[in-house]
Short mmCIF file of C-alpha atoms and ligand atoms in Angstrom, two decimals:
data_model
loop_
_atom_site.label_atom_id
_atom_site.label_comp_id
_atom_site.label_asym_id
_atom_site.label_seq_id
_atom_site.Cartn_x
_atom_site.Cartn_y
_atom_site.Cartn_z
CA MET A 1 -25.90 -14.92 -19.86
CA ALA A 2 -21.90 -13.53 -19.13
CA SER A 3 -21.90 -11.77 -15.71
CA ILE A 4 -18.94 -9.47 -13.96
CA SER A 5 -16.38 -12.07 -11.14
CA PRO A 6 -18.47 -12.18 -8.55
CA VAL A 7 -14.97 -11.42 -6.86
CA LEU A 8 -15.27 -7.93 -7.57
CA LYS A 9 -17.13 -6.44 -5.07
CA GLN A 10 -17.86 -3.21 -5.14
CA ALA A 11 -17.69 -0.91 -2.13
CA THR A 12 -20.49 1.56 -2.59
CA PRO A 13 -23.73 0.08 -4.60
CA VAL A 14 -23.75 3.38 -6.96
CA VAL A 15 -24.15 2.53 -10.50
CA VAL A 16 -22.87 5.76 -12.31
CA ASP A 17 -24.93 7.75 -14.69
CA HIS A 18 -22.94 10.64 -15.33
CA ALA A 19 -20.08 12.34 -13.00
CA ARG A 20 -18.60 16.15 -12.93
CA GLY A 21 -15.92 17.55 -10.65
CA SER A 22 -16.14 16.40 -6.96
CA TRP A 23 -19.27 14.45 -7.95
CA ILE A 24 -21.02 11.25 -9.32
CA HIS A 25 -24.79 10.94 -10.08
CA GLY A 26 -25.94 8.00 -9.57
CA THR A 27 -28.67 6.34 -11.94
CA ASP A 28 -30.93 6.34 -8.70
CA GLY A 29 -31.07 10.22 -8.93
CA VAL A 30 -28.55 10.71 -6.24
CA ALA A 31 -25.91 13.12 -6.55
CA TYR A 32 -22.71 11.92 -4.20
CA LEU A 33 -19.74 13.89 -3.47
CA ASP A 34 -17.04 11.37 -4.42
CA PHE A 35 -13.82 11.12 -1.64
CA THR A 36 -12.59 8.15 -3.50
CA THR A 37 -12.00 9.62 -7.23
CA GLY A 38 -11.43 5.91 -8.70
CA ILE A 39 -8.76 4.99 -5.61
CA GLY A 40 -6.76 8.83 -6.37
CA VAL A 41 -7.09 8.25 -10.41
CA THR A 42 -9.27 11.56 -11.27
CA SER A 43 -7.35 13.42 -10.15
CA THR A 44 -8.62 16.59 -11.89
CA GLY A 45 -12.19 15.65 -11.37
CA HIS A 46 -14.42 13.87 -12.91
CA CYS A 47 -14.95 14.91 -16.51
CA HIS A 48 -12.65 17.98 -16.54
CA PRO A 49 -13.76 19.94 -19.52
CA LYS A 50 -9.70 20.73 -20.87
CA ILE A 51 -9.23 17.01 -20.12
CA VAL A 52 -12.40 15.66 -22.12
CA GLU A 53 -11.82 18.65 -25.41
CA ALA A 54 -8.07 16.40 -25.51
CA ALA A 55 -9.30 13.19 -25.56
CA ARG A 56 -12.11 14.07 -28.17
CA GLU A 57 -9.65 15.93 -30.22
CA GLN A 58 -6.99 12.82 -30.09
CA VAL A 59 -9.57 10.17 -30.65
CA GLY A 60 -9.99 12.29 -34.40
CA SER A 61 -6.72 11.98 -35.18
CA ILE A 62 -5.30 8.79 -34.30
CA ILE A 63 -5.98 6.07 -31.05
CA HIS A 64 -3.97 3.99 -31.17
CA ALA A 65 -0.46 4.40 -32.82
CA GLN A 66 2.01 1.56 -31.16
CA TYR A 67 4.49 2.97 -29.91
CA THR A 68 7.35 0.54 -31.03
CA THR A 69 5.86 1.03 -34.58
CA VAL A 70 5.34 4.51 -34.89
CA MET A 71 5.60 7.59 -32.79
CA HIS A 72 3.21 10.08 -32.14
CA LYS A 73 2.93 13.17 -30.67
CA PRO A 74 0.92 13.37 -28.01
CA LEU A 75 3.83 10.31 -25.52
CA LEU A 76 6.53 13.16 -26.97
CA GLU A 77 4.50 16.17 -25.70
CA LEU A 78 3.59 14.55 -22.55
CA THR A 79 7.89 13.61 -21.97
CA GLU A 80 8.92 17.16 -22.56
CA LYS A 81 5.73 18.12 -19.84
CA LEU A 82 6.89 15.00 -17.30
CA GLY A 83 10.81 16.73 -17.98
CA ASP A 84 9.12 19.97 -15.91
CA VAL A 85 7.97 17.71 -13.16
CA LEU A 86 10.19 15.18 -12.99
CA PRO A 87 13.38 14.73 -9.91
CA GLY A 88 16.74 16.20 -11.88
CA GLY A 89 18.59 13.87 -13.66
CA LEU A 90 15.73 11.47 -13.80
CA ASP A 91 15.74 12.11 -17.63
CA SER A 92 14.35 8.67 -19.41
CA VAL A 93 10.79 7.60 -19.74
CA PHE A 94 9.10 4.40 -20.92
CA TYR A 95 5.46 4.18 -20.69
CA ALA A 96 3.44 1.06 -20.03
CA ASN A 97 -0.30 0.80 -19.31
CA SER A 98 -1.49 -0.05 -15.31
CA GLY A 99 0.46 0.42 -11.78
CA SER A 100 1.58 -3.18 -11.36
CA GLU A 101 3.09 -3.11 -14.96
CA ALA A 102 5.33 -0.11 -14.37
CA VAL A 103 6.25 -1.66 -11.01
CA GLU A 104 7.49 -5.03 -12.96
CA ALA A 105 9.03 -2.82 -15.48
CA ALA A 106 11.16 -0.70 -12.38
CA VAL A 107 12.00 -4.06 -10.98
CA ARG A 108 13.54 -5.96 -14.31
CA LEU A 109 15.29 -2.59 -14.91
CA SER A 110 16.95 -2.60 -11.48
CA ARG A 111 17.73 -6.28 -11.86
CA MET A 112 19.62 -5.12 -15.01
CA ALA A 113 21.37 -2.35 -14.11
CA THR A 114 22.37 -3.93 -11.06
CA GLY A 115 22.86 -7.53 -12.07
CA ARG A 116 21.92 -8.34 -8.78
CA PRO A 117 19.06 -10.61 -7.77
CA ASN A 118 17.29 -9.26 -4.82
CA ILE A 119 14.41 -6.12 -4.03
CA ILE A 120 13.71 -5.67 -0.50
CA VAL A 121 9.91 -4.07 0.27
CA PHE A 122 8.65 -2.53 3.27
CA GLN A 123 5.73 -4.39 5.69
CA GLY A 124 2.39 -2.63 4.43
CA GLY A 125 3.64 -1.96 0.47
CA PHE A 126 1.01 -2.33 -2.29
CA HIS A 127 2.23 -2.21 -5.38
CA GLY A 128 -0.04 -4.49 -7.71
CA ARG A 129 -1.67 -7.66 -8.53
CA THR A 130 0.30 -9.19 -11.51
CA VAL A 131 1.84 -11.83 -9.79
CA ALA A 132 5.46 -10.25 -9.80
CA ALA A 133 3.90 -7.06 -7.97
CA ALA A 134 1.69 -9.42 -5.74
CA SER A 135 5.17 -10.71 -4.86
CA LEU A 136 6.03 -7.31 -3.71
CA THR A 137 3.10 -6.16 -1.99
CA THR A 138 2.40 -7.22 1.53
CA ALA A 139 -0.68 -5.30 1.72
CA GLY A 140 -2.46 -7.94 2.88
CA THR A 141 -2.16 -11.72 2.25
CA ARG A 142 -5.50 -11.35 -0.25
CA PHE A 143 -3.60 -9.76 -2.60
CA SER A 144 -0.93 -12.58 -3.02
CA ALA A 145 -2.22 -16.08 -1.37
CA GLY A 146 -3.74 -19.08 -2.92
CA PHE A 147 -1.75 -18.31 -6.38
CA SER A 148 2.29 -19.27 -5.38
CA PRO A 149 4.87 -20.07 -6.04
CA LEU A 150 5.20 -16.01 -5.77
CA MET A 151 8.43 -14.23 -7.69
CA ALA A 152 11.48 -15.43 -5.98
CA GLY A 153 13.83 -13.08 -4.47
CA VAL A 154 11.62 -10.38 -2.49
CA HIS A 155 12.81 -9.48 0.80
CA MET A 156 10.29 -7.53 3.53
CA SER A 157 11.61 -4.85 5.85
CA ALA A 158 9.87 -3.25 8.91
CA PHE A 159 8.07 -0.49 8.30
CA PRO A 160 8.27 2.42 10.59
CA TYR A 161 4.48 2.77 11.48
CA ALA A 162 4.46 4.06 15.29
CA TYR A 163 0.80 4.01 15.61
CA ARG A 164 0.76 0.29 15.61
CA TYR A 165 4.20 -0.01 17.45
CA GLY A 166 2.67 2.45 20.29
CA TRP A 167 6.25 4.24 19.80
CA ASP A 168 6.78 7.96 18.80
CA GLU A 169 8.35 8.75 15.49
CA GLU A 170 12.07 9.21 15.72
CA THR A 171 12.37 5.89 18.48
CA THR A 172 10.09 3.33 14.82
CA VAL A 173 12.45 5.54 11.94
CA ASP A 174 15.60 3.96 14.23
CA PHE A 175 14.62 0.32 14.78
CA ALA A 176 12.91 -0.01 10.74
CA LEU A 177 16.41 1.05 9.44
CA GLN A 178 18.10 -1.40 12.27
CA GLU A 179 15.67 -4.01 11.11
CA LEU A 180 16.68 -3.36 7.25
CA ASP A 181 20.29 -2.70 8.01
CA TYR A 182 19.64 -6.49 9.90
CA LEU A 183 18.66 -8.15 7.00
CA LEU A 184 21.02 -6.84 4.69
CA LYS A 185 23.53 -8.34 6.83
CA THR A 186 21.94 -11.49 7.55
CA ARG A 187 19.44 -12.58 4.58
CA THR A 188 19.86 -10.47 1.51
CA ALA A 189 23.75 -9.33 1.01
CA PRO A 190 24.09 -5.60 -0.19
CA GLU A 191 25.93 -7.08 -3.59
CA ASP A 192 22.52 -9.56 -4.07
CA THR A 193 19.94 -6.34 -3.24
CA ALA A 194 19.30 -4.62 -6.03
CA ALA A 195 16.50 -2.35 -4.94
CA PHE A 196 14.55 -0.62 -2.06
CA LEU A 197 10.30 -0.13 -3.56
CA ILE A 198 8.54 1.88 -1.42
CA GLU A 199 5.79 3.85 -1.28
CA PRO A 200 6.35 7.81 0.02
CA ALA A 201 3.05 7.10 1.81
CA LEU A 202 1.64 3.21 2.58
CA GLY A 203 -2.27 3.63 -0.01
CA ASP A 204 -3.53 -0.12 0.37
CA GLY A 205 -1.72 -1.21 3.01
CA GLY A 206 -3.20 1.76 5.39
CA TYR A 207 -3.02 5.80 4.35
CA LEU A 208 0.77 6.17 6.83
CA PRO A 209 2.44 8.76 5.52
CA THR A 210 6.45 7.39 5.16
CA PRO A 211 8.41 9.51 7.54
CA PRO A 212 11.57 11.77 5.82
CA ARG A 213 13.70 10.38 7.73
CA PHE A 214 13.32 6.96 6.38
CA LEU A 215 13.18 7.43 3.07
CA GLU A 216 16.57 9.72 3.53
CA GLY A 217 18.26 6.37 5.16
CA LEU A 218 16.68 4.25 2.71
CA ARG A 219 19.10 6.76 -0.01
CA GLU A 220 22.39 7.19 1.94
CA ARG A 221 21.92 2.92 2.12
CA ALA A 222 21.27 2.69 -2.15
CA ASN A 223 24.03 5.40 -2.10
CA ARG A 224 26.72 3.48 0.05
CA HIS A 225 25.98 -0.53 -1.69
CA GLY A 226 24.79 0.69 -4.63
CA ILE A 227 21.04 -0.02 -4.49
CA LYS A 228 18.27 1.05 -6.85
CA LEU A 229 15.93 3.15 -4.92
CA ILE A 230 12.63 2.72 -6.89
CA PHE A 231 9.94 5.29 -5.27
CA ASP A 232 6.39 4.05 -6.55
CA GLU A 233 4.62 7.38 -6.65
CA VAL A 234 1.00 5.47 -8.37
CA GLN A 235 -1.38 6.58 -5.59
CA THR A 236 0.95 9.60 -3.45
CA GLY A 237 1.89 11.18 -6.86
CA VAL A 238 0.92 14.62 -9.66
CA GLY A 239 0.10 16.36 -6.37
CA ARG A 240 -1.77 14.24 -4.53
CA THR A 241 0.07 14.78 -0.96
CA GLY A 242 0.41 18.43 -1.95
CA LYS A 243 3.84 18.37 -3.38
CA PHE A 244 4.47 17.13 -7.12
CA TRP A 245 5.31 13.89 -5.56
CA GLY A 246 5.23 12.69 -2.23
CA HIS A 247 9.15 11.61 -1.76
CA GLN A 248 9.72 16.02 -1.42
CA HIS A 249 8.13 15.84 1.87
CA SER A 250 11.56 14.46 2.43
CA ALA A 251 14.88 14.99 1.22
CA ALA A 252 15.16 11.84 -0.57
CA THR A 253 15.24 11.27 -4.72
CA PRO A 254 14.47 7.79 -6.27
CA ASP A 255 16.83 6.60 -8.69
CA ILE A 256 13.84 5.51 -10.96
CA LEU A 257 10.01 6.57 -10.34
CA ILE A 258 7.06 4.95 -10.86
CA THR A 259 3.87 6.66 -11.74
CA ALA A 260 0.28 5.95 -12.84
CA LYS A 261 -2.99 7.05 -11.18
CA GLY A 262 -3.53 10.82 -11.57
CA ILE A 263 -1.22 11.11 -14.26
CA ALA A 264 -3.97 11.05 -16.80
CA SER A 265 -7.32 11.94 -15.02
CA GLY A 266 -8.78 8.57 -15.04
CA PHE A 267 -7.03 6.91 -18.51
CA PRO A 268 -4.61 4.23 -18.21
CA ILE A 269 -1.34 4.71 -18.79
CA SER A 270 1.76 4.89 -16.61
CA ALA A 271 5.51 5.44 -16.16
CA ILE A 272 9.11 4.48 -14.79
CA ALA A 273 11.46 7.39 -14.73
CA ALA A 274 15.18 7.03 -14.67
CA SER A 275 18.51 8.36 -15.60
CA ALA A 276 19.46 8.04 -18.77
CA GLU A 277 21.97 6.42 -17.87
CA THR A 278 20.15 3.51 -15.79
CA MET A 279 17.92 3.08 -18.53
CA SER A 280 20.39 1.88 -20.68
CA LYS A 281 21.01 -0.36 -18.64
CA ALA A 282 17.41 -2.13 -19.82
CA TRP A 283 18.37 -5.11 -22.20
CA PRO A 284 16.67 -5.08 -25.79
CA GLY A 285 13.23 -6.83 -25.48
CA SER A 286 12.33 -5.60 -22.00
CA GLN A 287 10.37 -2.13 -22.32
CA GLY A 288 7.50 -2.64 -24.97
CA GLY A 289 3.84 -3.90 -25.09
CA THR A 290 0.88 -3.03 -27.37
CA TYR A 291 -0.82 0.09 -25.49
CA GLY A 292 1.53 1.35 -23.78
CA GLY A 293 1.40 5.05 -24.14
CA ASN A 294 -1.76 4.90 -25.97
CA ALA A 295 -2.18 7.92 -27.24
CA VAL A 296 -5.31 9.65 -26.50
CA ALA A 297 -4.45 7.79 -22.35
CA ALA A 298 -0.98 10.58 -23.48
CA ALA A 299 -2.97 13.52 -24.94
CA ALA A 300 -5.02 13.25 -21.34
CA GLY A 301 -1.78 13.32 -19.38
CA VAL A 302 -0.63 16.52 -21.08
CA ALA A 303 -4.21 17.80 -20.87
CA THR A 304 -4.06 17.12 -16.85
CA LEU A 305 -0.46 18.49 -15.95
CA ALA A 306 -1.75 21.84 -18.52
CA VAL A 307 -4.57 21.79 -15.84
CA ILE A 308 -2.75 20.61 -12.01
CA GLU A 309 -0.33 24.09 -13.40
CA GLU A 310 -2.67 26.50 -14.69
CA GLU A 311 -4.87 25.81 -11.72
CA GLY A 312 -2.59 25.85 -9.01
CA LEU A 313 -3.78 21.78 -8.19
CA VAL A 314 -0.98 21.01 -6.37
CA ASP A 315 -1.19 23.79 -3.49
CA ASN A 316 -5.08 23.57 -3.56
CA ALA A 317 -4.71 19.66 -2.61
CA ARG A 318 -2.05 21.53 0.33
CA VAL A 319 -4.60 23.59 1.49
CA ARG A 320 -7.83 21.68 1.08
CA GLY A 321 -5.51 18.47 2.80
CA ASP A 322 -4.64 20.81 6.03
CA GLN A 323 -8.63 21.64 5.93
CA LEU A 324 -9.64 17.88 6.10
CA GLN A 325 -7.27 16.87 8.15
CA GLN A 326 -8.03 19.81 10.84
CA GLY A 327 -12.19 18.91 10.62
CA LEU A 328 -11.01 15.03 10.94
CA LYS A 329 -9.31 15.71 13.63
CA GLU A 330 -11.88 17.87 15.26
CA ILE A 331 -14.29 14.56 14.73
CA GLN A 332 -11.55 12.66 16.72
CA SER A 333 -11.64 14.51 19.90
CA ARG A 334 -15.61 13.38 19.39
CA PHE A 335 -15.43 9.75 18.63
CA PRO A 336 -12.70 8.08 20.16
CA VAL A 337 -13.27 5.10 17.57
CA LEU A 338 -11.14 7.51 15.49
CA GLY A 339 -7.63 5.69 16.65
CA ASP A 340 -5.69 7.97 14.36
CA VAL A 341 -6.14 10.71 11.79
CA ARG A 342 -2.96 11.33 9.57
CA GLY A 343 -1.73 11.40 6.09
CA LEU A 344 -0.73 14.23 3.81
CA GLY A 345 -2.36 16.55 1.06
CA LEU A 346 -5.85 15.14 -0.28
CA MET A 347 -5.06 11.50 0.90
CA GLN A 348 -5.74 10.94 4.68
CA GLY A 349 -6.72 7.73 6.59
CA ILE A 350 -8.50 7.61 9.56
CA GLU A 351 -7.72 4.19 11.58
CA PHE A 352 -10.53 2.75 13.90
CA THR A 353 -8.97 0.98 17.37
CA ASP A 354 -11.62 -0.79 19.60
CA PRO A 355 -10.68 0.36 23.52
CA ASN A 356 -8.22 -2.17 24.01
CA GLY A 357 -6.07 0.01 21.09
CA SER A 358 -7.22 -3.36 18.51
CA PRO A 359 -7.59 -2.89 14.40
CA ASP A 360 -12.16 -1.98 14.88
CA THR A 361 -12.52 -3.36 11.23
CA ALA A 362 -16.40 -3.35 11.74
CA THR A 363 -17.23 -0.19 12.60
CA ALA A 364 -14.58 1.64 9.97
CA ALA A 365 -16.79 -1.27 7.28
CA ALA A 366 -19.83 -0.22 8.83
CA VAL A 367 -19.44 3.56 8.78
CA GLN A 368 -17.67 3.28 5.23
CA GLN A 369 -21.38 1.42 3.85
CA GLU A 370 -23.05 4.42 5.83
CA THR A 371 -20.98 7.37 3.86
CA THR A 372 -22.84 5.87 1.14
CA LYS A 373 -25.95 6.79 2.14
CA GLN A 374 -25.04 10.31 3.85
CA GLY A 375 -24.16 11.07 0.35
CA LEU A 376 -20.23 10.80 0.23
CA LEU A 377 -18.21 8.06 -1.47
CA THR A 378 -15.22 6.58 0.70
CA LEU A 379 -13.41 3.06 0.44
CA THR A 380 -11.50 1.24 3.44
CA CYS A 381 -7.86 0.35 3.17
CA GLY A 382 -5.40 -1.25 5.37
CA PRO A 383 -4.80 -4.58 6.43
CA ALA A 384 -6.89 -5.36 8.65
CA GLY A 385 -9.54 -3.42 6.59
CA ASN A 386 -10.18 -0.94 9.54
CA VAL A 387 -8.49 2.61 8.20
CA VAL A 388 -11.20 4.72 5.69
CA ARG A 389 -9.31 6.42 3.17
CA LEU A 390 -10.49 10.38 1.64
CA ILE A 391 -9.13 10.73 -1.10
CA PRO A 392 -10.81 13.83 -2.63
CA ALA A 393 -10.26 16.03 -6.06
CA LEU A 394 -7.56 17.78 -6.51
CA ILE A 395 -9.77 20.46 -7.38
CA VAL A 396 -11.58 19.96 -3.89
CA SER A 397 -13.24 23.41 -3.39
CA GLU A 398 -13.69 24.65 0.74
CA ASP A 399 -17.21 23.99 0.87
CA GLU A 400 -16.85 20.35 -1.23
CA ILE A 401 -14.63 19.32 2.53
CA ALA A 402 -16.97 21.17 4.50
CA THR A 403 -20.22 19.32 3.10
CA GLY A 404 -17.50 15.42 3.25
CA LEU A 405 -17.02 16.70 6.73
CA GLN A 406 -20.64 16.95 7.51
CA ARG A 407 -21.43 13.34 5.96
CA PHE A 408 -18.74 11.84 7.28
CA GLU A 409 -19.68 12.98 11.01
CA ALA A 410 -22.97 12.24 9.59
CA ALA A 411 -22.10 8.59 8.78
CA LEU A 412 -20.36 8.19 12.13
CA SER A 413 -22.87 9.50 14.61
CA ALA A 414 -25.34 6.94 12.60
CA VAL A 415 -22.89 3.94 12.99
CA CYS A 416 -22.22 4.62 16.88
CA ASP A 417 -25.81 5.66 17.75
CA ARG A 418 -26.73 1.86 16.28
CA ALA A 419 -24.31 0.93 18.24
CA GLN A 420 -25.15 2.24 21.74
CA SER A 421 -29.22 0.97 21.13
CA GLN A 422 -28.29 -2.28 20.52
CA THR A 423 -25.38 -2.55 23.71
CA GLY A 424 -28.16 -0.36 25.70
CA ASN A 425 -25.10 1.82 26.80
N1 PMP B 1 1.35 0.81 -6.70
C1 PMP B 1 0.77 1.50 -5.77
C2 PMP B 1 1.07 2.38 -4.73
C3 PMP B 1 -0.57 1.47 -6.25
O1 PMP B 1 -1.74 2.32 -5.30
C4 PMP B 1 -1.80 0.57 -6.92
C5 PMP B 1 -2.65 0.19 -7.24
N2 PMP B 1 -3.93 0.51 -6.29
C6 PMP B 1 -0.87 -0.08 -7.78
C7 PMP B 1 0.72 0.31 -7.63
C8 PMP B 1 -0.90 -1.14 -9.10
O2 PMP B 1 -1.85 -0.10 -9.81
P1 PMP B 1 -2.85 -0.79 -10.53
O3 PMP B 1 -4.02 -1.32 -9.98
O4 PMP B 1 -2.84 0.24 -11.98
O5 PMP B 1 -2.11 -2.21 -11.22
#
């Protein structure tokens, strides 16, 4: 008898029966408020009627129209719709299936377009699990250990993580930019550097917004040295942060943008966008794939973009995100173990620290487990696993955020009470 790989450990014991909107109904009969959205994927909520309808209709017309054999209408439509939301000048799109695949396509393109070998990534970045994507990932050695050699030509620079350094944001940004300049002087010359690759907010690396001035500093250096600036918007894109793209909290724009996850409400599709001039530098044969730009996923993508616009979901993410962050900050004032509450829109992280300021992984893990018992699904992240992350659907309501906050606090109280009774304090 076959079984699922034991390495695929589940963050919760829930087996899904069905799901609607912000709610997952388990086979145990419990309705769980879902603040995980399949790691930031089900942007329009579970089984939004318009997404379901678009996918059903497409399944009846054609399911798989391989895009280097025949073209299909949903992909043309999705490309046109993306054109309305992509940053100016990024008017050429290549499609794949997963975030990792798109990251690798972006890296290939940057090397081909510049004729240079090296990629600079930033500490704590997560870019995927395929070998090249894992080589670019520095959010924890668990993603890249045990299968070396990794892809060559990757260099890591500091990320402005003010809370970890214990500095203010301005000082930390200055430091991280100086470290980058130092790297360009000491290890990878600009003439050898194809791209900077960065998330507008660290995702798996700890739910840390990238300070706007840092992104702008990268843009300035990229311009000065002819380096491509790649924004990995796999987790931050499609309204998640309260702007359509996470980088729009800054004045910086990318040369190559990577999107996936929320773009099709749960169907697997990813894309990279660049200027037609940059895209034309991709070598023949370097872009393709059996399943890339699947017709049902593309139809779901078209419907997702329409729902986001019709229902004002980018604004909703901003307003409900502010409500969530404010509520978390109030809870923080009662629970000192919540060292840092931070995030943009509906991408909020709570970093757990002990009284010495060190990561408190055990409490974060216990709270994440306890939230399930309180009927709220959450995840952890960060190199030390000491950040609980909340990723509600963009359709989340005011009441649902309030319920989520109550359940989160109930879980926190239960864990802290247990710890207190064990130590007798
Ligand atoms: N980049 C970022 C920023 C991500 O968050 C992820 C997935 N968590 C990936 C890339 C990889 O995406 P996938 O798992 O679809 O390969």
